[in-house]
Amino acid sequence: MFDFLLTEEQLKLRDEVRELVKWVPRQMILDMDKDKIKFPKEFLQEAGRRNLLGCRYPREWGGRGMDWVTTAMVMEEVGTLGYIFACTFGVGAELVCDAIVQHGTDAQKEKYVKPLLAGEIFAAECLTEPRGGSDFFGTTTMAEDKGDHFVLNGQKRFIVGAEGADYFLVYARTDHDPKTHPHKALTCFIVDRGPGVNVEYLYGLMGCRGGGAGRIVFKDAVVPKENIVGQLNGAYAVFNTMMIPERLGTAAMTIGAARPALDIATRYTSRRKAFGQVINQFQGVSFQVAEAAMLLDAARSLVYATCRAVDGGVNTNRVRRMVSETKKFVTESCQKVARNAMQVMGGIGYTNVFPVERINRDLGLASIWTGTSEVMAMITAHEWYREYHQAQSQCSGRDHELDAAEATAAEEKIYE
C-alpha cells in the first residue's frame, strides 16, 4: 500500500477493512471456489454491519462521505480475499448504489440504498445480453409503457448476483421507434426480484466462483414508474457515470486480488532452496518477483492518480480516457503479476497447495468484464486523439517536430 498517500482517517478505515478481511472464515473462501456457496450474503451482511459498504456516499444514505481515493483503498483490501469477494462487494455498493445516489430520487435512496449499504438487502447490475456485452446500446430487452407501470421482457446474462440479489438495475429500450437514436431510446430501471424475474441458468466459471453469476429472463415483469432511475429514455446519462465506478473500481480491486500472489511467491522464494542456495539468489527468480512488485506499484500509482482526477472534477473526456487506460493497464499487469508468482514457484504453484493457482484463474476475468481490454484501448485512442487535437489548437508552446536536422525538407513529408 501507498501509506504516504493516505490521511489518518483513511488509514484508520483501512485497518477496519483489514479486520473484515481477517474475519472471513477460510472455509468460506474454499466453499465459494467450489460453488458450495452460491452468493456470499454472510460476507456482505458483515461488511454492512461494519459500515464498510459504499464509503464515498453521503452519510444520510448509509455511507461515510469519503472520496474515490478512499474507495480504491477499500476495494484493494477487499480484493485480497479473492476477486469474487470484491466483485460482489462492488457490484451492489459501488455500481448499483452509484446509479441511484447520482440519478435516483430520495425515495429510491431510502428504499434501496440505505438497506443495501447496511447489508440488509443485495443488488445486481443487468447490462450484458446474450448478443453481446460491449454493444450496450444494441440492447434488445424491451419495456412497454402501460400507464402507471412498465412491462419488461428480455434477458441479461453473466450477471454477478443473479443468484442472491433482491433487486436489479436493468437497462431496457423504452422508445420503440427504430429511427430513434439508441442513446435516446433506453431507460434505467430498478427491478425487484419477483414474478416475471427468473434466473434460468447459473454459469460454471473457470474462476470467480461463488458470486451467483447467471442468466436472468424477464417475462412480463411489472415495473412501477417510480422505479425509473433518472429520466425516461435517459439511460445514457446513467451509463456514462456508472462507467467510472465500474472500471475504476475494477482496477483497484484487481490490485488487491494480485497482491497475495506476490506475497506468497516472495515468501516461498525466500525459503525454497535449490542447487545449494535459496532460489531468490537466482536472477531468473528474483527479477520476476521484482517485475511483479514494479507492476503492482505502477498499477496502484495509476489508480490513485485517476481517483484524484475524478475527485478533483477533471474534464469528463480526460477522466474517460484515464479510467479506460487504468482499467486496461492494471488488469493486464496484475495478470502478469499472478503468472510471475506461479512461474517462480514452479510446479507447486500449479497445485491447490497454494492459492496462487486460484488467483490466476480468478484474474482471467479482470481484463474481460466491465469492458474488455480491446474496448478500453478503443476508448483511450479515441479520447487521446480528441484531446491531442484540441490541445494543439490552443497550444502556443514549442513545435518539437522542427527539432530535426532535415525538418524543413517539406518534399519528404508526404501524408497522402
mmCIF file of C-alpha atoms in Angstrom, residues 17-369:
data_model
loop_
_atom_site.group_PDB
_atom_site.id
_atom_site.type_symbol
_atom_site.label_atom_id
_atom_site.label_comp_id
_atom_site.label_asym_id
_atom_site.label_seq_id
_atom_site.Cartn_x
_atom_site.Cartn_y
_atom_site.Cartn_z
ATOM 1 C CA VAL A 17 -11.316 -3.229 6.283
ATOM 2 C CA ARG A 18 -8.367 -5.434 7.194
ATOM 3 C CA GLU A 19 -10.282 -6.578 10.272
ATOM 4 C CA LEU A 20 -13.169 -7.573 7.991
ATOM 5 C CA VAL A 21 -10.731 -9.456 5.766
ATOM 6 C CA LYS A 22 -9.353 -11.326 8.777
ATOM 7 C CA TRP A 23 -12.895 -12.119 9.934
ATOM 8 C CA VAL A 24 -13.743 -14.081 6.775
ATOM 9 C CA PRO A 25 -13.534 -17.832 7.527
ATOM 10 C CA ARG A 26 -11.077 -19.824 5.422
ATOM 11 C CA GLN A 27 -13.859 -22.297 4.698
ATOM 12 C CA MET A 28 -15.984 -19.562 3.120
ATOM 13 C CA ILE A 29 -13.239 -18.897 0.568
ATOM 14 C CA LEU A 30 -12.885 -22.615 -0.183
ATOM 15 C CA ASP A 31 -16.646 -23.177 -0.410
ATOM 16 C CA MET A 32 -17.111 -20.252 -2.778
ATOM 17 C CA ASP A 33 -14.401 -21.574 -5.075
ATOM 18 C CA LYS A 34 -16.250 -24.917 -5.139
ATOM 19 C CA ASP A 35 -19.611 -23.156 -5.722
ATOM 20 C CA LYS A 36 -20.920 -24.638 -2.489
ATOM 21 C CA ILE A 37 -21.725 -21.055 -1.562
ATOM 22 C CA LYS A 38 -23.715 -19.544 -4.434
ATOM 23 C CA PHE A 39 -23.641 -15.958 -3.174
ATOM 24 C CA PRO A 40 -21.750 -14.567 -0.138
ATOM 25 C CA LYS A 41 -24.647 -12.998 1.760
ATOM 26 C CA GLU A 42 -22.969 -13.569 5.127
ATOM 27 C CA PHE A 43 -19.888 -11.637 3.995
ATOM 28 C CA LEU A 44 -21.910 -8.697 2.652
ATOM 29 C CA GLN A 45 -24.060 -8.624 5.778
ATOM 30 C CA GLU A 46 -20.931 -8.390 7.914
ATOM 31 C CA ALA A 47 -19.451 -5.666 5.687
ATOM 32 C CA GLY A 48 -22.690 -3.710 6.036
ATOM 33 C CA ARG A 49 -22.795 -4.226 9.786
ATOM 34 C CA ARG A 50 -19.317 -2.693 9.963
ATOM 35 C CA ASN A 51 -20.393 0.235 7.733
ATOM 36 C CA LEU A 52 -17.770 -0.606 5.105
ATOM 37 C CA LEU A 53 -20.027 -0.659 2.042
ATOM 38 C CA GLY A 54 -20.152 2.441 -0.173
ATOM 39 C CA CYS A 55 -17.784 4.615 1.857
ATOM 40 C CA ARG A 56 -17.910 7.531 -0.603
ATOM 41 C CA TYR A 57 -21.671 8.041 -0.450
ATOM 42 C CA PRO A 58 -23.339 10.610 1.846
ATOM 43 C CA ARG A 59 -23.810 9.628 5.467
ATOM 44 C CA GLU A 60 -27.548 10.241 5.228
ATOM 45 C CA TRP A 61 -27.830 7.236 2.910
ATOM 46 C CA GLY A 62 -25.505 4.968 4.884
ATOM 47 C CA GLY A 63 -22.059 5.872 3.508
ATOM 48 C CA ARG A 64 -19.181 7.719 5.131
ATOM 49 C CA GLY A 65 -18.971 10.786 2.892
ATOM 50 C CA MET A 66 -15.436 9.970 1.745
ATOM 51 C CA ASP A 67 -13.796 10.060 -1.703
ATOM 52 C CA TRP A 68 -12.561 7.936 -4.598
ATOM 53 C CA VAL A 69 -9.044 7.548 -3.197
ATOM 54 C CA THR A 70 -10.605 6.008 -0.092
ATOM 55 C CA THR A 71 -12.791 3.763 -2.238
ATOM 56 C CA ALA A 72 -9.758 2.495 -4.161
ATOM 57 C CA MET A 73 -8.020 1.661 -0.906
ATOM 58 C CA VAL A 74 -11.090 -0.218 0.375
ATOM 59 C CA MET A 75 -11.556 -2.135 -2.871
ATOM 60 C CA GLU A 76 -7.892 -3.185 -2.924
ATOM 61 C CA GLU A 77 -8.063 -4.508 0.625
ATOM 62 C CA VAL A 78 -11.306 -6.417 -0.018
ATOM 63 C CA GLY A 79 -9.771 -7.826 -3.203
ATOM 64 C CA THR A 80 -7.056 -9.593 -1.209
ATOM 65 C CA LEU A 81 -9.712 -12.096 -0.072
ATOM 66 C CA GLY A 82 -10.260 -13.146 -3.673
ATOM 67 C CA TYR A 83 -11.530 -11.434 -6.785
ATOM 68 C CA ILE A 84 -15.114 -12.616 -6.354
ATOM 69 C CA PHE A 85 -15.368 -11.065 -2.889
ATOM 70 C CA ALA A 86 -14.518 -7.690 -4.373
ATOM 71 C CA CYS A 87 -16.858 -8.308 -7.320
ATOM 72 C CA THR A 88 -19.868 -8.940 -5.113
ATOM 73 C CA PHE A 89 -18.833 -6.169 -2.713
ATOM 74 C CA GLY A 90 -18.527 -3.669 -5.564
ATOM 75 C CA VAL A 91 -21.463 -4.610 -7.797
ATOM 76 C CA GLY A 92 -24.032 -3.602 -5.215
ATOM 77 C CA ALA A 93 -22.321 -0.992 -3.082
ATOM 78 C CA GLU A 94 -20.287 0.700 -5.822
ATOM 79 C CA LEU A 95 -22.221 0.225 -9.078
ATOM 80 C CA VAL A 96 -25.928 -0.043 -8.322
ATOM 81 C CA CYS A 97 -25.743 2.387 -5.423
ATOM 82 C CA ASP A 98 -23.774 4.850 -7.534
ATOM 83 C CA ALA A 99 -26.510 4.981 -10.164
ATOM 84 C CA ILE A 100 -29.256 5.530 -7.596
ATOM 85 C CA VAL A 101 -27.299 8.050 -5.500
ATOM 86 C CA GLN A 102 -26.371 10.131 -8.549
ATOM 87 C CA HIS A 103 -29.573 9.830 -10.574
ATOM 88 C CA GLY A 104 -32.297 8.458 -8.305
ATOM 89 C CA THR A 105 -34.915 10.045 -6.108
ATOM 90 C CA ASP A 106 -34.715 10.380 -2.341
ATOM 91 C CA ALA A 107 -37.455 7.767 -2.076
ATOM 92 C CA GLN A 108 -35.330 5.335 -4.111
ATOM 93 C CA LYS A 109 -32.294 6.036 -1.951
ATOM 94 C CA GLU A 110 -34.293 5.440 1.197
ATOM 95 C CA LYS A 111 -35.779 2.195 -0.094
ATOM 96 C CA TYR A 112 -32.834 0.706 -1.991
ATOM 97 C CA VAL A 113 -29.552 2.392 -0.989
ATOM 98 C CA LYS A 114 -29.763 2.602 2.799
ATOM 99 C CA PRO A 115 -30.670 -1.064 3.409
ATOM 100 C CA LEU A 116 -28.132 -2.246 0.825
ATOM 101 C CA LEU A 117 -25.287 -0.312 2.458
ATOM 102 C CA ALA A 118 -26.437 -1.732 5.787
ATOM 103 C CA GLY A 119 -26.060 -5.261 4.379
ATOM 104 C CA GLU A 120 -29.777 -5.980 4.733
ATOM 105 C CA ILE A 121 -30.561 -6.466 1.021
ATOM 106 C CA PHE A 122 -28.445 -7.145 -2.068
ATOM 107 C CA ALA A 123 -28.355 -5.812 -5.625
ATOM 108 C CA ALA A 124 -27.003 -6.675 -9.060
ATOM 109 C CA GLU A 125 -26.469 -4.794 -12.306
ATOM 110 C CA CYS A 126 -28.056 -6.148 -15.503
ATOM 111 C CA LEU A 127 -26.249 -4.834 -18.557
ATOM 112 C CA THR A 128 -24.815 -7.675 -20.661
ATOM 113 C CA GLU A 129 -27.129 -9.530 -23.057
ATOM 114 C CA PRO A 130 -26.688 -12.811 -24.939
ATOM 115 C CA ARG A 131 -25.956 -10.957 -28.177
ATOM 116 C CA GLY A 132 -23.051 -9.125 -26.570
ATOM 117 C CA GLY A 133 -21.848 -7.013 -23.683
ATOM 118 C CA SER A 134 -19.792 -4.261 -25.277
ATOM 119 C CA ASP A 135 -22.644 -3.269 -27.609
ATOM 120 C CA PHE A 136 -24.604 -1.726 -24.754
ATOM 121 C CA PHE A 137 -26.844 0.438 -26.924
ATOM 122 C CA GLY A 138 -27.849 -2.555 -29.016
ATOM 123 C CA THR A 139 -29.896 -3.934 -26.114
ATOM 124 C CA THR A 140 -32.937 -5.979 -27.093
ATOM 125 C CA THR A 141 -34.588 -6.014 -23.652
ATOM 126 C CA MET A 142 -37.842 -4.086 -24.020
ATOM 127 C CA ALA A 143 -40.028 -2.171 -21.580
ATOM 128 C CA GLU A 144 -43.548 -1.289 -22.656
ATOM 129 C CA ASP A 145 -45.389 1.670 -21.104
ATOM 130 C CA LYS A 146 -48.674 0.563 -19.558
ATOM 131 C CA GLY A 147 -49.682 3.823 -17.905
ATOM 132 C CA ASP A 148 -48.619 3.634 -14.264
ATOM 133 C CA HIS A 149 -46.066 0.873 -14.897
ATOM 134 C CA PHE A 150 -43.852 -0.771 -17.497
ATOM 135 C CA VAL A 151 -43.868 -4.401 -18.579
ATOM 136 C CA LEU A 152 -40.349 -5.736 -19.050
ATOM 137 C CA ASN A 153 -39.341 -8.534 -21.422
ATOM 138 C CA GLY A 154 -35.889 -9.758 -22.389
ATOM 139 C CA GLN A 155 -32.842 -11.334 -20.811
ATOM 140 C CA LYS A 156 -29.437 -10.478 -19.395
ATOM 141 C CA ARG A 157 -26.502 -12.803 -18.837
ATOM 142 C CA PHE A 158 -23.236 -13.068 -16.900
ATOM 143 C CA ILE A 159 -24.972 -11.203 -14.081
ATOM 144 C CA VAL A 160 -22.936 -11.401 -10.864
ATOM 145 C CA GLY A 161 -25.502 -11.729 -8.102
ATOM 146 C CA ALA A 162 -28.248 -13.172 -10.289
ATOM 147 C CA GLU A 163 -28.443 -15.775 -7.547
ATOM 148 C CA GLY A 164 -28.758 -13.743 -4.372
ATOM 149 C CA ALA A 165 -29.745 -10.192 -5.320
ATOM 150 C CA ASP A 166 -33.038 -8.762 -4.065
ATOM 151 C CA TYR A 167 -33.236 -6.193 -6.844
ATOM 152 C CA PHE A 168 -31.604 -5.435 -10.170
ATOM 153 C CA LEU A 169 -30.527 -2.340 -12.050
ATOM 154 C CA VAL A 170 -31.781 -3.053 -15.564
ATOM 155 C CA TYR A 171 -31.343 -1.186 -18.849
ATOM 156 C CA ALA A 172 -34.119 -1.616 -21.408
ATOM 157 C CA ARG A 173 -35.351 0.019 -24.588
ATOM 158 C CA THR A 174 -38.404 2.232 -23.974
ATOM 159 C CA ASP A 175 -38.573 4.114 -27.261
ATOM 160 C CA HIS A 176 -39.530 1.508 -29.833
ATOM 161 C CA ASP A 177 -39.261 3.729 -32.893
ATOM 162 C CA PRO A 178 -36.413 2.199 -34.959
ATOM 163 C CA LYS A 179 -35.489 5.688 -36.153
ATOM 164 C CA THR A 180 -34.729 6.890 -32.635
ATOM 165 C CA HIS A 181 -31.009 7.019 -31.853
ATOM 166 C CA PRO A 182 -30.163 4.287 -29.291
ATOM 167 C CA HIS A 183 -28.605 6.902 -26.998
ATOM 168 C CA LYS A 184 -32.094 8.388 -26.606
ATOM 169 C CA ALA A 185 -34.098 5.173 -26.511
ATOM 170 C CA LEU A 186 -33.022 3.384 -23.319
ATOM 171 C CA THR A 187 -34.200 3.722 -19.723
ATOM 172 C CA CYS A 188 -32.640 2.501 -16.481
ATOM 173 C CA PHE A 189 -34.967 0.708 -14.031
ATOM 174 C CA ILE A 190 -34.860 -0.732 -10.543
ATOM 175 C CA VAL A 191 -36.467 -4.157 -10.843
ATOM 176 C CA ASP A 192 -37.372 -6.104 -7.721
ATOM 177 C CA ARG A 193 -36.987 -9.865 -7.688
ATOM 178 C CA GLY A 194 -40.473 -11.300 -8.051
ATOM 179 C CA PRO A 195 -42.969 -12.566 -10.625
ATOM 180 C CA GLY A 196 -41.590 -12.407 -14.144
ATOM 181 C CA VAL A 197 -37.958 -12.232 -12.955
ATOM 182 C CA ASN A 198 -36.360 -15.658 -13.272
ATOM 183 C CA VAL A 199 -32.797 -16.955 -13.010
ATOM 184 C CA GLU A 200 -32.781 -19.611 -15.706
ATOM 185 C CA TYR A 201 -29.105 -20.534 -15.795
ATOM 186 C CA LEU A 202 -26.094 -20.407 -13.464
ATOM 187 C CA TYR A 203 -22.704 -20.400 -15.154
ATOM 188 C CA GLY A 204 -19.869 -22.801 -14.424
ATOM 189 C CA LEU A 205 -16.914 -20.435 -14.298
ATOM 190 C CA MET A 206 -13.180 -21.008 -14.599
ATOM 191 C CA GLY A 207 -12.664 -18.764 -11.583
ATOM 192 C CA CYS A 208 -14.518 -16.143 -9.541
ATOM 193 C CA ARG A 209 -16.941 -18.775 -8.350
ATOM 194 C CA GLY A 210 -19.484 -18.247 -5.623
ATOM 195 C CA GLY A 211 -20.847 -14.965 -6.957
ATOM 196 C CA GLY A 212 -24.081 -16.383 -8.314
ATOM 197 C CA ALA A 213 -23.359 -15.421 -11.927
ATOM 198 C CA GLY A 214 -26.342 -16.287 -14.071
ATOM 199 C CA ARG A 215 -28.731 -15.501 -16.892
ATOM 200 C CA ILE A 216 -31.874 -13.618 -15.913
ATOM 201 C CA VAL A 217 -35.026 -13.757 -18.010
ATOM 202 C CA PHE A 218 -37.659 -11.046 -17.664
ATOM 203 C CA LYS A 219 -41.073 -12.231 -18.817
ATOM 204 C CA ASP A 220 -43.865 -9.686 -18.412
ATOM 205 C CA ALA A 221 -42.209 -8.333 -15.276
ATOM 206 C CA VAL A 222 -44.145 -5.365 -13.884
ATOM 207 C CA VAL A 223 -42.009 -2.339 -13.003
ATOM 208 C CA PRO A 224 -43.690 0.704 -11.411
ATOM 209 C CA LYS A 225 -42.863 4.067 -12.973
ATOM 210 C CA GLU A 226 -41.386 5.318 -9.718
ATOM 211 C CA ASN A 227 -38.603 2.779 -10.290
ATOM 212 C CA ILE A 228 -37.157 4.674 -13.254
ATOM 213 C CA VAL A 229 -33.627 5.806 -12.386
ATOM 214 C CA GLY A 230 -33.045 9.258 -13.852
ATOM 215 C CA GLN A 231 -35.190 10.215 -16.815
ATOM 216 C CA LEU A 232 -37.346 8.218 -19.201
ATOM 217 C CA ASN A 233 -35.166 7.397 -22.223
ATOM 218 C CA GLY A 234 -32.254 8.844 -20.233
ATOM 219 C CA ALA A 235 -30.172 5.730 -19.530
ATOM 220 C CA TYR A 236 -27.230 7.200 -21.448
ATOM 221 C CA ALA A 237 -26.543 9.648 -18.618
ATOM 222 C CA VAL A 238 -26.697 6.860 -16.034
ATOM 223 C CA PHE A 239 -24.470 4.579 -18.082
ATOM 224 C CA ASN A 240 -21.853 7.306 -18.542
ATOM 225 C CA THR A 241 -21.457 7.984 -14.832
ATOM 226 C CA MET A 242 -21.500 4.280 -13.946
ATOM 227 C CA MET A 243 -18.529 3.570 -16.179
ATOM 228 C CA ILE A 244 -16.328 5.292 -13.607
ATOM 229 C CA PRO A 245 -17.088 3.005 -10.627
ATOM 230 C CA GLU A 246 -17.462 0.003 -12.898
ATOM 231 C CA ARG A 247 -13.994 0.310 -14.427
ATOM 232 C CA LEU A 248 -12.015 2.259 -11.847
ATOM 233 C CA GLY A 249 -13.360 0.092 -9.047
ATOM 234 C CA THR A 250 -12.424 -2.996 -11.051
ATOM 235 C CA ALA A 251 -8.869 -1.727 -11.433
ATOM 236 C CA ALA A 252 -8.481 -1.079 -7.709
ATOM 237 C CA MET A 253 -9.791 -4.450 -6.647
ATOM 238 C CA THR A 254 -7.612 -6.263 -9.188
ATOM 239 C CA ILE A 255 -4.534 -4.932 -7.421
ATOM 240 C CA GLY A 256 -5.814 -6.450 -4.206
ATOM 241 C CA ALA A 257 -6.522 -9.792 -5.830
ATOM 242 C CA ALA A 258 -2.978 -9.991 -7.265
ATOM 243 C CA ARG A 259 -1.214 -8.830 -4.115
ATOM 244 C CA PRO A 260 -1.385 -12.167 -2.237
ATOM 245 C CA ALA A 261 0.203 -13.944 -5.209
ATOM 246 C CA LEU A 262 3.262 -11.704 -4.941
ATOM 247 C CA ASP A 263 3.333 -12.056 -1.156
ATOM 248 C CA ILE A 264 3.183 -15.865 -1.341
ATOM 249 C CA ALA A 265 5.805 -16.046 -4.090
ATOM 250 C CA THR A 266 8.133 -13.748 -2.154
ATOM 251 C CA ARG A 267 7.830 -15.875 0.965
ATOM 252 C CA TYR A 268 8.241 -19.116 -0.969
ATOM 253 C CA THR A 269 11.318 -17.980 -2.914
ATOM 254 C CA SER A 270 12.883 -16.721 0.319
ATOM 255 C CA ARG A 271 12.700 -20.225 1.802
ATOM 256 C CA ARG A 272 12.934 -22.689 -1.084
ATOM 257 C CA LYS A 273 16.436 -23.969 -1.798
ATOM 258 C CA ALA A 274 17.907 -25.417 -4.976
ATOM 259 C CA PHE A 275 21.478 -26.010 -6.067
ATOM 260 C CA GLY A 276 22.624 -25.305 -2.511
ATOM 261 C CA GLN A 277 21.082 -21.851 -2.072
ATOM 262 C CA VAL A 278 17.798 -20.019 -1.580
ATOM 263 C CA ILE A 279 16.250 -19.535 -5.005
ATOM 264 C CA ASN A 280 15.722 -15.778 -4.630
ATOM 265 C CA GLN A 281 19.502 -15.554 -5.117
ATOM 266 C CA PHE A 282 18.978 -16.544 -8.754
ATOM 267 C CA GLN A 283 18.248 -13.607 -11.022
ATOM 268 C CA GLY A 284 15.873 -15.738 -13.076
ATOM 269 C CA VAL A 285 13.693 -15.838 -9.958
ATOM 270 C CA SER A 286 14.313 -12.508 -8.235
ATOM 271 C CA PHE A 287 13.918 -10.478 -11.435
ATOM 272 C CA GLN A 288 10.428 -11.926 -11.951
ATOM 273 C CA VAL A 289 9.492 -11.043 -8.392
ATOM 274 C CA ALA A 290 10.946 -7.565 -8.916
ATOM 275 C CA GLU A 291 8.900 -7.149 -12.101
ATOM 276 C CA ALA A 292 5.744 -8.157 -10.242
ATOM 277 C CA ALA A 293 6.442 -5.643 -7.464
ATOM 278 C CA MET A 294 7.106 -2.926 -10.060
ATOM 279 C CA LEU A 295 3.868 -3.679 -11.907
ATOM 280 C CA LEU A 296 1.809 -3.541 -8.723
ATOM 281 C CA ASP A 297 3.349 -0.202 -7.750
ATOM 282 C CA ALA A 298 2.786 1.188 -11.245
ATOM 283 C CA ALA A 299 -0.798 -0.083 -11.241
ATOM 284 C CA ARG A 300 -1.527 1.444 -7.864
ATOM 285 C CA SER A 301 0.045 4.746 -8.928
ATOM 286 C CA LEU A 302 -2.230 4.916 -11.968
ATOM 287 C CA VAL A 303 -5.312 4.030 -9.920
ATOM 288 C CA TYR A 304 -4.619 6.703 -7.327
ATOM 289 C CA ALA A 305 -3.840 9.352 -9.953
ATOM 290 C CA THR A 306 -7.117 8.571 -11.722
ATOM 291 C CA CYS A 307 -9.005 8.657 -8.431
ATOM 292 C CA ARG A 308 -7.551 12.094 -7.727
ATOM 293 C CA ALA A 309 -8.679 13.209 -11.189
ATOM 294 C CA VAL A 310 -12.241 12.033 -10.521
ATOM 295 C CA ASP A 311 -12.293 13.579 -7.040
ATOM 296 C CA GLY A 312 -10.913 16.832 -8.470
ATOM 297 C CA GLY A 313 -13.600 17.158 -11.137
ATOM 298 C CA VAL A 314 -11.223 16.849 -14.082
ATOM 299 C CA ASN A 315 -12.772 17.187 -17.562
ATOM 300 C CA THR A 316 -15.139 14.310 -18.370
ATOM 301 C CA ASN A 317 -13.308 13.288 -21.556
ATOM 302 C CA ARG A 318 -9.957 13.243 -19.775
ATOM 303 C CA VAL A 319 -11.413 11.128 -16.965
ATOM 304 C CA ARG A 320 -12.954 8.757 -19.519
ATOM 305 C CA ARG A 321 -9.509 8.214 -21.054
ATOM 306 C CA MET A 322 -7.768 7.850 -17.701
ATOM 307 C CA VAL A 323 -10.316 5.354 -16.400
ATOM 308 C CA SER A 324 -10.093 3.281 -19.589
ATOM 309 C CA GLU A 325 -6.303 3.140 -19.723
ATOM 310 C CA THR A 326 -6.173 2.461 -15.987
ATOM 311 C CA LYS A 327 -8.545 -0.489 -16.278
ATOM 312 C CA LYS A 328 -6.564 -1.970 -19.188
ATOM 313 C CA PHE A 329 -3.102 -1.425 -17.740
ATOM 314 C CA VAL A 330 -3.938 -2.550 -14.221
ATOM 315 C CA THR A 331 -5.839 -5.707 -15.126
ATOM 316 C CA GLU A 332 -3.224 -6.874 -17.624
ATOM 317 C CA SER A 333 -0.381 -6.001 -15.250
ATOM 318 C CA CYS A 334 -1.977 -7.895 -12.378
ATOM 319 C CA GLN A 335 -2.456 -10.946 -14.568
ATOM 320 C CA LYS A 336 1.301 -10.786 -15.241
ATOM 321 C CA VAL A 337 1.962 -10.487 -11.505
ATOM 322 C CA ALA A 338 -0.006 -13.677 -10.850
ATOM 323 C CA ARG A 339 1.721 -15.534 -13.712
ATOM 324 C CA ASN A 340 5.152 -14.473 -12.470
ATOM 325 C CA ALA A 341 4.270 -15.725 -8.995
ATOM 326 C CA MET A 342 3.260 -19.111 -10.362
ATOM 327 C CA GLN A 343 6.350 -19.296 -12.572
ATOM 328 C CA VAL A 344 8.887 -18.725 -9.794
ATOM 329 C CA MET A 345 7.126 -21.256 -7.569
ATOM 330 C CA GLY A 346 7.348 -23.920 -10.255
ATOM 331 C CA GLY A 347 5.151 -26.996 -10.164
ATOM 332 C CA ILE A 348 3.846 -26.420 -6.627
ATOM 333 C CA GLY A 349 2.370 -23.128 -7.789
ATOM 334 C CA TYR A 350 0.158 -25.048 -10.201
ATOM 335 C CA THR A 351 -1.418 -27.086 -7.400
ATOM 336 C CA ASN A 352 -4.011 -26.173 -4.800
ATOM 337 C CA VAL A 353 -1.408 -26.470 -2.062
ATOM 338 C CA PHE A 354 -1.061 -22.689 -2.517
ATOM 339 C CA PRO A 355 -3.822 -20.261 -3.579
ATOM 340 C CA VAL A 356 -1.726 -18.928 -6.465
ATOM 341 C CA GLU A 357 -3.464 -21.243 -8.937
ATOM 342 C CA ARG A 358 -6.885 -19.903 -7.850
ATOM 343 C CA ILE A 359 -5.670 -16.324 -8.111
ATOM 344 C CA ASN A 360 -4.551 -16.981 -11.685
ATOM 345 C CA ARG A 361 -7.946 -18.471 -12.528
ATOM 346 C CA ASP A 362 -9.822 -15.617 -10.906
ATOM 347 C CA LEU A 363 -7.809 -12.873 -12.595
ATOM 348 C CA GLY A 364 -8.665 -14.246 -16.027
ATOM 349 C CA LEU A 365 -11.909 -12.298 -15.654
ATOM 350 C CA ALA A 366 -10.229 -8.963 -14.926
ATOM 351 C CA SER A 367 -9.436 -7.923 -18.499
ATOM 352 C CA ILE A 368 -12.833 -9.107 -19.782
ATOM 353 C CA TRP A 369 -15.619 -7.893 -17.530
#
